[in-house]
Structure formats: C-alpha cells, structure tokens
Tab-separated table of C-alpha atoms and ligand atoms in Angstrom:
chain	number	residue	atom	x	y	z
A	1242	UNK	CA	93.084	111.236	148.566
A	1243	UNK	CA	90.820	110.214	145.553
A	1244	UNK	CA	92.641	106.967	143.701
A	1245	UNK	CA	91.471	105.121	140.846
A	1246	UNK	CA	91.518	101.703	141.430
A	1247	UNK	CA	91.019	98.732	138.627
A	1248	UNK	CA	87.973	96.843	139.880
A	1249	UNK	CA	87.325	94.572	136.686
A	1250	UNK	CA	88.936	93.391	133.773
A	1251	UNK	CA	87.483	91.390	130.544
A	1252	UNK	CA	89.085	90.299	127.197
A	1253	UNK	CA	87.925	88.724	124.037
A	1254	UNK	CA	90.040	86.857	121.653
A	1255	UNK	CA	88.953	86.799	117.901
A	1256	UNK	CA	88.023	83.798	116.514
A	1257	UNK	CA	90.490	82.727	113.958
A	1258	UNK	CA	93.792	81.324	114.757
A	1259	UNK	CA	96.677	81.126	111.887
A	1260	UNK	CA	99.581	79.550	112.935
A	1261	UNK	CA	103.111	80.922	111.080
A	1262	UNK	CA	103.159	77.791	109.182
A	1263	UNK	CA	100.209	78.880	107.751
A	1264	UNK	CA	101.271	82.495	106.688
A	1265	UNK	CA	104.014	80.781	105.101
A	1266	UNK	CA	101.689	79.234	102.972
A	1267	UNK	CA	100.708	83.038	101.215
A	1268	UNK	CA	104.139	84.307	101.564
A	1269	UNK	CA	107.840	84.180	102.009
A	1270	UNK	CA	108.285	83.286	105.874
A	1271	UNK	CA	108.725	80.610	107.826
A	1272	UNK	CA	107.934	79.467	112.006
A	1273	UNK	CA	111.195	79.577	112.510
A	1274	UNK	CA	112.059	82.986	111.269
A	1275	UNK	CA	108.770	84.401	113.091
A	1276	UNK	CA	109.506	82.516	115.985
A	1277	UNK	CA	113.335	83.392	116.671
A	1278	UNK	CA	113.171	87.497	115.534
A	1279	UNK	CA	109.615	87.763	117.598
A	1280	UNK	CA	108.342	85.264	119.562
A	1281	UNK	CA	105.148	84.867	117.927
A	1282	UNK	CA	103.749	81.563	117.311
A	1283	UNK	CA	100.108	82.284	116.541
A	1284	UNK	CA	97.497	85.176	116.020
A	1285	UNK	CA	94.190	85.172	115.611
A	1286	UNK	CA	92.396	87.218	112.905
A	1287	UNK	CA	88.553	88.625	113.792
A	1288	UNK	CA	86.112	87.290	110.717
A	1289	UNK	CA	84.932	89.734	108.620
A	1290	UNK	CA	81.548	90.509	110.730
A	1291	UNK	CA	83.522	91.349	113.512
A	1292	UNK	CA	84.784	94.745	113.940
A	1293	UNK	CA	86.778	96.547	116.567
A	1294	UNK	CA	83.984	97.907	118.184
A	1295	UNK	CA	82.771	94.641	118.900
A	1296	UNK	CA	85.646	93.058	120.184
A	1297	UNK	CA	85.737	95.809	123.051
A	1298	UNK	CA	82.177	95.801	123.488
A	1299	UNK	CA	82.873	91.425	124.458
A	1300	UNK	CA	85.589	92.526	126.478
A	1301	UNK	CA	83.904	95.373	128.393
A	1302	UNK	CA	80.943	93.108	129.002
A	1303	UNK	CA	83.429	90.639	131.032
A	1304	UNK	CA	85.107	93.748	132.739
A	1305	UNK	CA	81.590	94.966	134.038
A	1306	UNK	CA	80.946	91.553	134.992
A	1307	UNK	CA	84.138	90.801	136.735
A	1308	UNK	CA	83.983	94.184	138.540
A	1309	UNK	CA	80.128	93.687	139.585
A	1310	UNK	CA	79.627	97.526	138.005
A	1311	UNK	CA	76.157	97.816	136.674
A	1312	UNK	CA	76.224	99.899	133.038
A	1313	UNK	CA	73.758	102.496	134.764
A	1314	UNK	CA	76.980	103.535	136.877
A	1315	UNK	CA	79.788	104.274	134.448
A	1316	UNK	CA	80.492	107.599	134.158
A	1317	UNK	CA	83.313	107.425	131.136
A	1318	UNK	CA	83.732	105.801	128.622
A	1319	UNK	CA	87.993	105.740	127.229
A	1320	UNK	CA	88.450	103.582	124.333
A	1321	UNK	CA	92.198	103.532	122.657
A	1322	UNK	CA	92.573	101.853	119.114
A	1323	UNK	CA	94.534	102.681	115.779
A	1324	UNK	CA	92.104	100.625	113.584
A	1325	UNK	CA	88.459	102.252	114.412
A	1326	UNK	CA	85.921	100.741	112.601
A	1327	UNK	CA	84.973	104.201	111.010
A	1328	UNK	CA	87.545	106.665	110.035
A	1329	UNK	CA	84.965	108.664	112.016
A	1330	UNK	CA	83.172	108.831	114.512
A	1331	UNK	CA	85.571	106.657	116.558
A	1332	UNK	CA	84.563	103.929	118.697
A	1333	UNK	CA	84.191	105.329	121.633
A	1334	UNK	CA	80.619	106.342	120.922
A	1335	UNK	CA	80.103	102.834	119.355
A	1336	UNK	CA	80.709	101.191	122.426
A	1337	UNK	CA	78.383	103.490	124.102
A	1338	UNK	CA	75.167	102.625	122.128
A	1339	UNK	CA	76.017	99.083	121.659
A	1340	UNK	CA	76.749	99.166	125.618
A	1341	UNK	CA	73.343	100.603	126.232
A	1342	UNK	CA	75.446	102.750	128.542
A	1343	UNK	CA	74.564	106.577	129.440
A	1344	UNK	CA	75.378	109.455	127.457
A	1345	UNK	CA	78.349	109.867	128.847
A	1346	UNK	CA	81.639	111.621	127.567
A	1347	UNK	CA	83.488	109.183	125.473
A	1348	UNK	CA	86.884	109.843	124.398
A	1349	UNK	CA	89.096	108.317	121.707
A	1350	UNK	CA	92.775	107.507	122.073
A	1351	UNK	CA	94.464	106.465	118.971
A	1352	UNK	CA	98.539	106.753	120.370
A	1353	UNK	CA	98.487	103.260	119.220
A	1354	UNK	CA	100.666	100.570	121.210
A	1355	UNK	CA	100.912	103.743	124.046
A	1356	UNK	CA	97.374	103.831	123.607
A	1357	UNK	CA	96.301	101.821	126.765
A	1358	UNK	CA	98.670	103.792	129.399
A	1359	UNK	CA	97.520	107.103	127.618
A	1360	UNK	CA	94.059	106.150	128.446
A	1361	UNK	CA	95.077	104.817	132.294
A	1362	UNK	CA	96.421	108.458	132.777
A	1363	UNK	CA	93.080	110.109	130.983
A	1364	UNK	CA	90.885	108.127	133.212
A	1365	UNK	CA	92.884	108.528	135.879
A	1366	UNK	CA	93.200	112.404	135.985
A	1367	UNK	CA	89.142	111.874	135.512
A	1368	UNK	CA	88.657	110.294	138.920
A	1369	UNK	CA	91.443	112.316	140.888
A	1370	UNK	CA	89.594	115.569	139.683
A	1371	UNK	CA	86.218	114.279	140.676
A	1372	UNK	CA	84.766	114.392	136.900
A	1373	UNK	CA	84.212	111.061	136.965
A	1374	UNK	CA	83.787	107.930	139.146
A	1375	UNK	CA	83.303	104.790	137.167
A	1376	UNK	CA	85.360	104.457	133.985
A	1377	UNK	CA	85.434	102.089	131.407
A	1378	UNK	CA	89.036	102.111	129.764
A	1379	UNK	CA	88.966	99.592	126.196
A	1380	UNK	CA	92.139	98.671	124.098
A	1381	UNK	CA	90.884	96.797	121.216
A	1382	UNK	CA	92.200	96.237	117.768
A	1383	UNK	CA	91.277	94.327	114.356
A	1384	UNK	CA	94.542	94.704	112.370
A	1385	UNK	CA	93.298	92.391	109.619
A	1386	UNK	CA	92.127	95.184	107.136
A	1387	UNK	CA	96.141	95.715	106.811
A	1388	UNK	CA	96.574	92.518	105.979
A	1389	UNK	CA	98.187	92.439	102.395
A	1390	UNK	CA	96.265	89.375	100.795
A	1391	UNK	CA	93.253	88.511	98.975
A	1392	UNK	CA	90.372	86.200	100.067
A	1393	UNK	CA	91.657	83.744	98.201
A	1394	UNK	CA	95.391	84.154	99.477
A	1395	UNK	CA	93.769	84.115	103.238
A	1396	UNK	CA	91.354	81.052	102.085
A	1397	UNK	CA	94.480	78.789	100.961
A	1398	UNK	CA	96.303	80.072	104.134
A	1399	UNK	CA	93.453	78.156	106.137
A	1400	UNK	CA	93.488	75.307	103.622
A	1401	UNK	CA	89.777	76.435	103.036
A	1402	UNK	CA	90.855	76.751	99.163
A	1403	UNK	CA	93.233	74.893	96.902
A	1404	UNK	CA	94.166	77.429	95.110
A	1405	UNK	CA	97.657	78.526	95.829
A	1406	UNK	CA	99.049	82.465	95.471
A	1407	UNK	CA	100.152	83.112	91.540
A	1408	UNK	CA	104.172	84.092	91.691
A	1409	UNK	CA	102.725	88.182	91.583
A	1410	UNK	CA	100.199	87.913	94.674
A	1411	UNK	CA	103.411	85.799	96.619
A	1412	UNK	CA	105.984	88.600	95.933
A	1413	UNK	CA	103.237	91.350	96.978
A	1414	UNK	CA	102.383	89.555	100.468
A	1415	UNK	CA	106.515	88.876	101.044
A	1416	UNK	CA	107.132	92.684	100.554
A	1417	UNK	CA	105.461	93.134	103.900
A	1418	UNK	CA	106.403	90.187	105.520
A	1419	UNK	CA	108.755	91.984	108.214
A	1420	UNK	CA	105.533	93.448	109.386
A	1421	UNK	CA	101.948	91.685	109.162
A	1422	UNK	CA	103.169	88.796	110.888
A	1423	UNK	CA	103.481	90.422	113.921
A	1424	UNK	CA	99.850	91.684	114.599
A	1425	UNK	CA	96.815	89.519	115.610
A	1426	UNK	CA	93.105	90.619	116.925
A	1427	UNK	CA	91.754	91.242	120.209
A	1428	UNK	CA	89.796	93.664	122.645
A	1429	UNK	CA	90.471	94.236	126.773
A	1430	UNK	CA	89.052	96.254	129.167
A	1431	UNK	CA	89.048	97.747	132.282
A	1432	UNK	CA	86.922	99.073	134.965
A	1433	UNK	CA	88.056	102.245	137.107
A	1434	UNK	CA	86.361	103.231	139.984
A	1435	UNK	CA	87.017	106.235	142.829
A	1436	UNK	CA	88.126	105.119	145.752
A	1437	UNK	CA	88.970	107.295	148.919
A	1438	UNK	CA	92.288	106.620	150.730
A	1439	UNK	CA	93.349	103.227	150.233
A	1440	UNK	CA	96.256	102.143	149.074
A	1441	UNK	CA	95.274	100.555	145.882
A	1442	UNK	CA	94.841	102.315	142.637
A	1443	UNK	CA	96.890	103.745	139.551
A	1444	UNK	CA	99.747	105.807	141.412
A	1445	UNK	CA	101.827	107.687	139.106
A	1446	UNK	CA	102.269	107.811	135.045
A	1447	UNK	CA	105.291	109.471	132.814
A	1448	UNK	CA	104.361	109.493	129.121
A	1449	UNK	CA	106.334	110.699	126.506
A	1450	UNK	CA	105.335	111.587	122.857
A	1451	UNK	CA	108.278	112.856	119.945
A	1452	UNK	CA	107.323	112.922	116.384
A	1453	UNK	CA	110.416	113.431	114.722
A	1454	UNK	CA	110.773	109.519	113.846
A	1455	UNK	CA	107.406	109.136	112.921
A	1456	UNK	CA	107.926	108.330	109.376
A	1457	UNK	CA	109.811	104.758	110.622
A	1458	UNK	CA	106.385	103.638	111.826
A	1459	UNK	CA	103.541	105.213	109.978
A	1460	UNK	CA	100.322	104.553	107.408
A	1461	UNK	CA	101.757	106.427	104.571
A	1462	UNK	CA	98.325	106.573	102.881
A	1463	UNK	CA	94.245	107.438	103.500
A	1464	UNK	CA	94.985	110.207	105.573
A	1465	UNK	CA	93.980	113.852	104.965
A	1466	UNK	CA	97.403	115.335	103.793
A	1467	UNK	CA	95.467	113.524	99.956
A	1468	UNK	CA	93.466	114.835	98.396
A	1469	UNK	CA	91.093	113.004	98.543
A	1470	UNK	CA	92.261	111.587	101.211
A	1471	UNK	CA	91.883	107.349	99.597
A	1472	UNK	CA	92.155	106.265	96.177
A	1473	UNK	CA	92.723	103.484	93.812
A	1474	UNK	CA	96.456	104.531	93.436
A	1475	UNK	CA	97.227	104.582	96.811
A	1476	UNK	CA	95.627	100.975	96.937
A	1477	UNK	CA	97.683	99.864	94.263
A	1478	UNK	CA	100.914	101.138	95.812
A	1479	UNK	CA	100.371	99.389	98.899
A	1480	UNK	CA	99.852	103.101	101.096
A	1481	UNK	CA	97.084	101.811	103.119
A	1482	UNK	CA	99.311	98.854	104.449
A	1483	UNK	CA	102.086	100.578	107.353
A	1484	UNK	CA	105.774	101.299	106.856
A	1485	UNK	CA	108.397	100.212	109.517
A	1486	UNK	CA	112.007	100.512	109.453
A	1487	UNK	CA	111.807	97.327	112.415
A	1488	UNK	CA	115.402	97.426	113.367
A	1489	UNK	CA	114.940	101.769	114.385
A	1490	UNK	CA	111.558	100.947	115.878
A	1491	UNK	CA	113.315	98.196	117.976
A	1492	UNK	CA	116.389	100.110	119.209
A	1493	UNK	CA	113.951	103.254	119.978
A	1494	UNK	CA	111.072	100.969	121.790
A	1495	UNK	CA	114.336	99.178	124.075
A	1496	UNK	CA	116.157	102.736	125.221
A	1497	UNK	CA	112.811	104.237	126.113
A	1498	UNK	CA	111.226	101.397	127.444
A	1499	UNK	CA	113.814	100.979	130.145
A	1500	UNK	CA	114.420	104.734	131.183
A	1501	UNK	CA	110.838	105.690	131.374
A	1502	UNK	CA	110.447	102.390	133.586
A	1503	UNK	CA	113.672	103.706	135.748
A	1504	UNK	CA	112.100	106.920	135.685
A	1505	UNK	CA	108.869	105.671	137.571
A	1506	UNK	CA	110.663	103.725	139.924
A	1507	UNK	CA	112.547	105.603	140.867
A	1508	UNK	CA	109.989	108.419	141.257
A	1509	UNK	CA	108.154	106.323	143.321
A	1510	UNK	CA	111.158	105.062	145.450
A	1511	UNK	CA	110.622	101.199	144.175
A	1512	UNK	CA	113.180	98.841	143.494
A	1513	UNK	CA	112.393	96.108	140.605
A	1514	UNK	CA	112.118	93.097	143.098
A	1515	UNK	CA	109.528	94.918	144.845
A	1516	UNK	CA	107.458	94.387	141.742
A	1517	UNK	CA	104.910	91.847	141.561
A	1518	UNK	CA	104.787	91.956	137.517
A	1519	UNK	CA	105.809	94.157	134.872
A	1520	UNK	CA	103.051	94.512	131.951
A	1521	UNK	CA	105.330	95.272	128.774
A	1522	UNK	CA	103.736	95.925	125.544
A	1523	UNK	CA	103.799	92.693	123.376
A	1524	UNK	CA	105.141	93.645	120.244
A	1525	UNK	CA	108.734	91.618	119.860
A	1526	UNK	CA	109.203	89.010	122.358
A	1527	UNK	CA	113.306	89.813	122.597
A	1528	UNK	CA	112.452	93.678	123.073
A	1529	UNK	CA	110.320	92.773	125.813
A	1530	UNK	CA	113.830	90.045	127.155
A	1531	UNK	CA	115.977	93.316	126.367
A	1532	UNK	CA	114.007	95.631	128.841
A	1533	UNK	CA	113.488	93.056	131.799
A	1534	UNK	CA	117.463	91.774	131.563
A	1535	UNK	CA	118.332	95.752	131.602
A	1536	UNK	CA	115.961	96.529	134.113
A	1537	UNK	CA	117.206	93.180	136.224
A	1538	UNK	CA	113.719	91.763	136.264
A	1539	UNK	CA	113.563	87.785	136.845
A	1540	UNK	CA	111.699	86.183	134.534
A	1541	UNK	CA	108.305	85.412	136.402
A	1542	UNK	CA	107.995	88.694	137.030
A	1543	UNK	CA	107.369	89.498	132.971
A	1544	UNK	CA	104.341	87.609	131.860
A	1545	UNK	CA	103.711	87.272	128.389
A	1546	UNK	CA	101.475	86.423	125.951
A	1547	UNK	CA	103.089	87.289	122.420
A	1548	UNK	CA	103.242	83.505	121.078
A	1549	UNK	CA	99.506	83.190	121.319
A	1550	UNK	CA	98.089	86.526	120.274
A	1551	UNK	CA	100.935	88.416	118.688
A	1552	UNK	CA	100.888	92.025	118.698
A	1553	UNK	CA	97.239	93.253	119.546
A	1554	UNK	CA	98.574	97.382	120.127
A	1555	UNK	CA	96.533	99.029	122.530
A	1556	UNK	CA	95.029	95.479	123.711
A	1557	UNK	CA	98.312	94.260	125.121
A	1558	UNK	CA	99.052	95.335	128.130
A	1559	UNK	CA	94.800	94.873	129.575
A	1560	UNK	CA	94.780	91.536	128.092
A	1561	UNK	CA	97.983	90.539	130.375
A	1562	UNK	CA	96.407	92.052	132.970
A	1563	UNK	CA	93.012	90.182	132.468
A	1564	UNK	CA	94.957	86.696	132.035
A	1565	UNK	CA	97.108	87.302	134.917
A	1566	UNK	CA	94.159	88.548	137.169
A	1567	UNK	CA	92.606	85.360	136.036
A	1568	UNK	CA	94.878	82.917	136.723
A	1569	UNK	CA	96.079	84.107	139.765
A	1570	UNK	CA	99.334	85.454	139.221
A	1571	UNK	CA	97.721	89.184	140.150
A	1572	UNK	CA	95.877	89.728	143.441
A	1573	UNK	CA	94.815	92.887	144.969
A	1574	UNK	CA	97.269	94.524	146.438
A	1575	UNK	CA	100.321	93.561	144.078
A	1576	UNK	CA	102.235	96.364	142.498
A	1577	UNK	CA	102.231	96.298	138.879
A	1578	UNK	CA	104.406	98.339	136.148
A	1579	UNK	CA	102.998	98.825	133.299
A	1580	UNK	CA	105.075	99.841	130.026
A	1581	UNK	CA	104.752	100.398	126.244
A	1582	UNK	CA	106.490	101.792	123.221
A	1583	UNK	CA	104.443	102.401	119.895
A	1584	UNK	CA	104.106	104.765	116.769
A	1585	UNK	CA	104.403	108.063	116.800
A	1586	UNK	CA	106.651	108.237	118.925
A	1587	UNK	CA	104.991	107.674	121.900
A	1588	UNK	CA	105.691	105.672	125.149
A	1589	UNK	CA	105.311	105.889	128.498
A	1590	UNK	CA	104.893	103.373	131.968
A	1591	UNK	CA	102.297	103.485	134.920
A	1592	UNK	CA	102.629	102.277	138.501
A	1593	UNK	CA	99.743	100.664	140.067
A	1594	UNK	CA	98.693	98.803	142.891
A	1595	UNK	CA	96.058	96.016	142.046
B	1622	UT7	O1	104.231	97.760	118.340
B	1622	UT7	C1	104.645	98.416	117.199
B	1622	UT7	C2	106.077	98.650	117.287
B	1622	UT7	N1	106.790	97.723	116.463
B	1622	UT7	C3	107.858	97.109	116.937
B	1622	UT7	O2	108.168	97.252	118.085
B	1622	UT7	C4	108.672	96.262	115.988
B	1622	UT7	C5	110.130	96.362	116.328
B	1622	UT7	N2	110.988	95.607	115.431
B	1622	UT7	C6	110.964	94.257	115.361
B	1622	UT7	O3	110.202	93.621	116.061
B	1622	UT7	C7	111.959	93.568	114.455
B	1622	UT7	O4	112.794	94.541	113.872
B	1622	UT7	C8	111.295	92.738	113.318
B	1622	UT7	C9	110.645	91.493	113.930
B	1622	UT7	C10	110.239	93.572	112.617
B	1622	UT7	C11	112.340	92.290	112.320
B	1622	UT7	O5	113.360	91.561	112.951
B	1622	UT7	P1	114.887	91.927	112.680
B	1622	UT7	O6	115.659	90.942	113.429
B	1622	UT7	O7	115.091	93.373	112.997
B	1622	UT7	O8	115.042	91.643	111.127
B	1622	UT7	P2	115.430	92.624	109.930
B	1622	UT7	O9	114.310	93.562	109.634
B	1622	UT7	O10	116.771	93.212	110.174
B	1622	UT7	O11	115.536	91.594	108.754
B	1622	UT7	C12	116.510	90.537	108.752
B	1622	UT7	C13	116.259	89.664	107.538
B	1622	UT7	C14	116.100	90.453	106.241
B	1622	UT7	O12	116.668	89.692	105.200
B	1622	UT7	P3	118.136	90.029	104.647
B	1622	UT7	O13	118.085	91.461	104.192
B	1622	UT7	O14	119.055	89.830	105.826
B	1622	UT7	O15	118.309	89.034	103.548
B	1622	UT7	C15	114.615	90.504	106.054
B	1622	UT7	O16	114.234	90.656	104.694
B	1622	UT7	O17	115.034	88.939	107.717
B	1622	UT7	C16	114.202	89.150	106.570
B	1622	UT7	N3	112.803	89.103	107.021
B	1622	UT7	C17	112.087	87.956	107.059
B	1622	UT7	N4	112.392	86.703	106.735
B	1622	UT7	C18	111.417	85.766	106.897
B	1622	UT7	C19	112.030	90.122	107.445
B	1622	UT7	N5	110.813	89.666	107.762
B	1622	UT7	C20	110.810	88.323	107.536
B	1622	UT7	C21	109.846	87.322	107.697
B	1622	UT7	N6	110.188	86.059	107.364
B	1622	UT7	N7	108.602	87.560	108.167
C-alpha cells in the first residue's frame, strides 16, 4: 500500500512583532481583554515587501531542506491561503517560479483555516493514486492588508511616530476590534513523499464543508457578486475588512471540532491517550481548551502556539507541526491528529503517523 508520509517541514515567521499593548495604542482593547477571550499575546505582521508568496517560499525552502528533497524531485506543488498576493493567479504558481521548481501542477486551496487538512487530503489522494510522488503542501498567510489602520495609526502603534489616532481613525479601528487582533503572519510547509508499506504516513481524513452560515464569517466586499467587483465605496464602508459574528463562529468551530475528531478515532479504532499530539487550529486559545477537555485530552498532548503568533489560518496547524518536530516533542513514528474549523463552513481532522 502506497502512503504519504511527511518527510520535512519548514516555517517562517514575519518579521514584526506587536504586542496587545501595542494595538491598544490605535484602538479600544486592552492585554487583558485579548489575553483572557483568546489567548493571544503577540503577532507578528510581514512588512510591506513581504507578501504571502514569500513567506511560503522561506518556509518551503526549510521543508526541502529538512526533508533532504532536492527541488528537481517534487512532483506537486499544494499551496492553501485566503490572502493570495494576487486576486489571481494564486500562489501556487508563484511559489513555483520563485522555487525554480518544475512545471508541475500547482493547485490552490483557499478553505481558509481548513485550508491545510484540505490540502493533506489533496496531496494525499495524489500519492495513493500514483499521480504524484513528492509534494510540497504550503499554508501561508499575510493578514495585514485587513488590518483597519493607516500608516500612521500602525507607525504610533510601534512608537515609530508620535502622532496619536484623531478620535474618528480610534472609533474606526475599535469597530473591528473583536476581530484583527486575532490574526498575525506566517508561512509552513510540508514535504510528502510515496512510500510503500510502512506504517508511517497520513492515514485517514473526514472533511466537512456547509455554507449555510457563511455570512457569520465572510469578506463582504471585492468579490465578483460587484460590479465591479472593488471600489472606493466599498473601501469607505469597511467591505474589504471580514465580518464575524465570534460568539456563532465559536460555538460552531467547538461542536464540530470535537465530533469530526471522534469521528476519526473512532474510524480508526484509536483512543485519545494513544495520541502522541493533537494539532488544533489556533484561532481562540479556550476553543482549542473546549475541544481537548471534551475530547479528554491531557494537556501535553495539545501544543500550542496562539500567544506568540496568533491566528495565522491555513499556517497553523504546519507551523505546530514544524515547532514540535523541532523541538522534539514529535518523532517518527508518533500518531498525530490533526484538526481545524474555519470560514465557510468548513472543517475537518486527519490522522497521521509521523
Ligand atoms: O479561524 C477563524 C475562525 N474564527 C474563530 O474561531 C473566532 C471564534 N470566536 C472567538 O474567538 C471569540 O468569539 C472572540 C475572541 C472573537 C470574541 O470573544 P467573546 O468572548 O465571544 O466576546 P464577545 O464577542 O461576546 O464580546 C464581549 C465584549 C463585547 O462588549 P459588550 O457588548 O459586552 O460591552 C465586545 O464589544 O467584549 C467586547 N470586545 C472587546 N473588548 C476589548 C470585543 N472585542 C474586544 C477587544 N477588546 N478586542
């Protein structure tokens, strides 16, 4: 039996790290607040040369590295992200050139936090079928462009400028308060290759997707039901920036997050405690305490890495695995969950052995 096993992994952190203290300098928040409802502490923001493109490009570098894959052998290229650098092409074929990889098929998966495990089960039905051998999966994100503020807002926010918000600029950055703290910049990758039958390698995925919610998480603007599809007036309203109703994205992302994990298990026959971690999507530190108390997880087996990064979407769950695989808390041969919740609706949880 053909398996696809995860050879490599690489991530890249964006430069620029703003504390919550700091946002609360630009808006109506505090660490505390931040803190307590999400577990964030920090993110870090990519400058304005960087784009998401490059961020995965770093991290794919590493991953090739890491796995001791030469670029000459990947076969497929997967890259997952809900803030392309392009509204198109996506960045799939980005990565390619900038790679210097083949011409190989590159596909783009934009089922935003999901987007990771949909591109685990892509790749994966790639190498079980034979169409490809050596795949290069990428979750990487640069959520800055949704950032409310000005230059000057962000410069004061750094203490690079004196010059404080005026009372109208304030107000404007508090309305999406609920929201932009959350998110922070980063890229991760994988490597995939075929293997022939071991017992390591992704074993079994269930995703779901159901759009009837989709409106409580959504970009209500530059999108192709305008016409044209951007404009000033959208701008001005603030469409560009998303909508979510937190509280119905919470409850929704806790009830499927723990029966599509119960689902898998118990698919596969395997009880939590035989689990050496469980890779949850980092988007709210207490949905993430929900899901492994409900699931009766003990703690070390839920790494996380929320406080530092905040929400990165479809970089989450391969940046855990990259820090984990780095500092020794994943070794070949553990058995990994893998689970995520994200706009949509979409969600879904993998089971692989490392
Ligand atoms: O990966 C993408 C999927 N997204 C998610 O999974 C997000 C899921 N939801 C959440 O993480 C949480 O709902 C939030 C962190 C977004 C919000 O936490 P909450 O405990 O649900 O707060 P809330 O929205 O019910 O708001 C409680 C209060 C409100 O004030 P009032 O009406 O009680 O006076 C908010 O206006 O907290 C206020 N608030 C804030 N206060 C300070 C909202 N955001 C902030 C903020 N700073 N940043």
């Amino acid at each position: 039996m053909t398996r696809a096993v995860i050879v490599g992994s690489g991530s890249e952190i964006a430069p620029t790290r703003v504390t919550n203290a700091q946002m609360a300098r630009i808006m109506d928040t505090s660490d505390e607040w931040i803190r307590e409802r999400s577990g964030v502490e920090a993110r870090h923001f990519a400058t304005p040369e960087i784009a998401t493109s490059d961020l995965g490009v770093a991290a794919a570098e590493k991953a090739l590295a890491a796995a001791g894959v030469a670029k000459a052998e990947v076969d497929l290229v997967v890259f997952a992200t809900m803030t392309p650098d392009h509204y198109f092409p996506g960045c799939g074929t980005l990565l390619q050139h900038k790679l210097g990889l083949r011409t190989v098929p590159c596909f783009d998966i934009r089922q935003q936090c999901s987007g990771f495990l949909y591109g685990l089960q892509l790749a994966d039905a790639h190498v079980r079928s034979g169409l490809a051998k050596t795949v290069l999966l990428v979750g990487a994100e640069v959520h800055i462009g949704f950032m409310p503020w000005t230059r000057e807002n962000y410069a004061y926010a750094l203490g690079t400028s004196d010059v404080p918000p005026t009372k109208e600029e304030w107000d404007w950055n508090s309305r999406f308060r609920h929201l932009v703290v959350l998110f922070g910049d980063a890229g991760a990758a994988v490597v995939l290759r075929a293997a022939e039958d071991g017992e390591r390698g992704v074993l079994d995925h269930e995703l779901h997707g159901a759009g009837a919610d989709y409106e409580k998480l959504y970009v209500p603007g530059t999108g192709f039901k305008h016409r044209p599809y951007t404009d000033p007036e959208q701008f001005k309203r603030g469409d560009h920036i998303p909508v979510m109703d937190g509280r119905h994205v919470f409850k929704m992302a806790t009830t499927s997050m723990v029966e599509v994990a119960r689902s898998v298990l118990q698919k596969n026959g395997v009880a939590p405690d035989q689990l050496k971690l469980v890779l949850m999507h980092q988007a709210n530190q207490r949905i993430n305490e929900y899901c492994a108390k409900a699931l009766g997880l003990r703690e070390e087996q839920v790494p996380h890495n929320i406080h530092k990064y905040g929400n990165t979407t479809a970089a989450t769950i391969p940046l855990l695995w990259d820090e984990c695989t780095r500092d020794g808390r994943l070794r070949p041969g553990d058995l990994v969950l893998m689970v995520a919740f994200g706009a949509g609706m979409t969600w879904g949880a993998s089971l692989v052995r490392a």
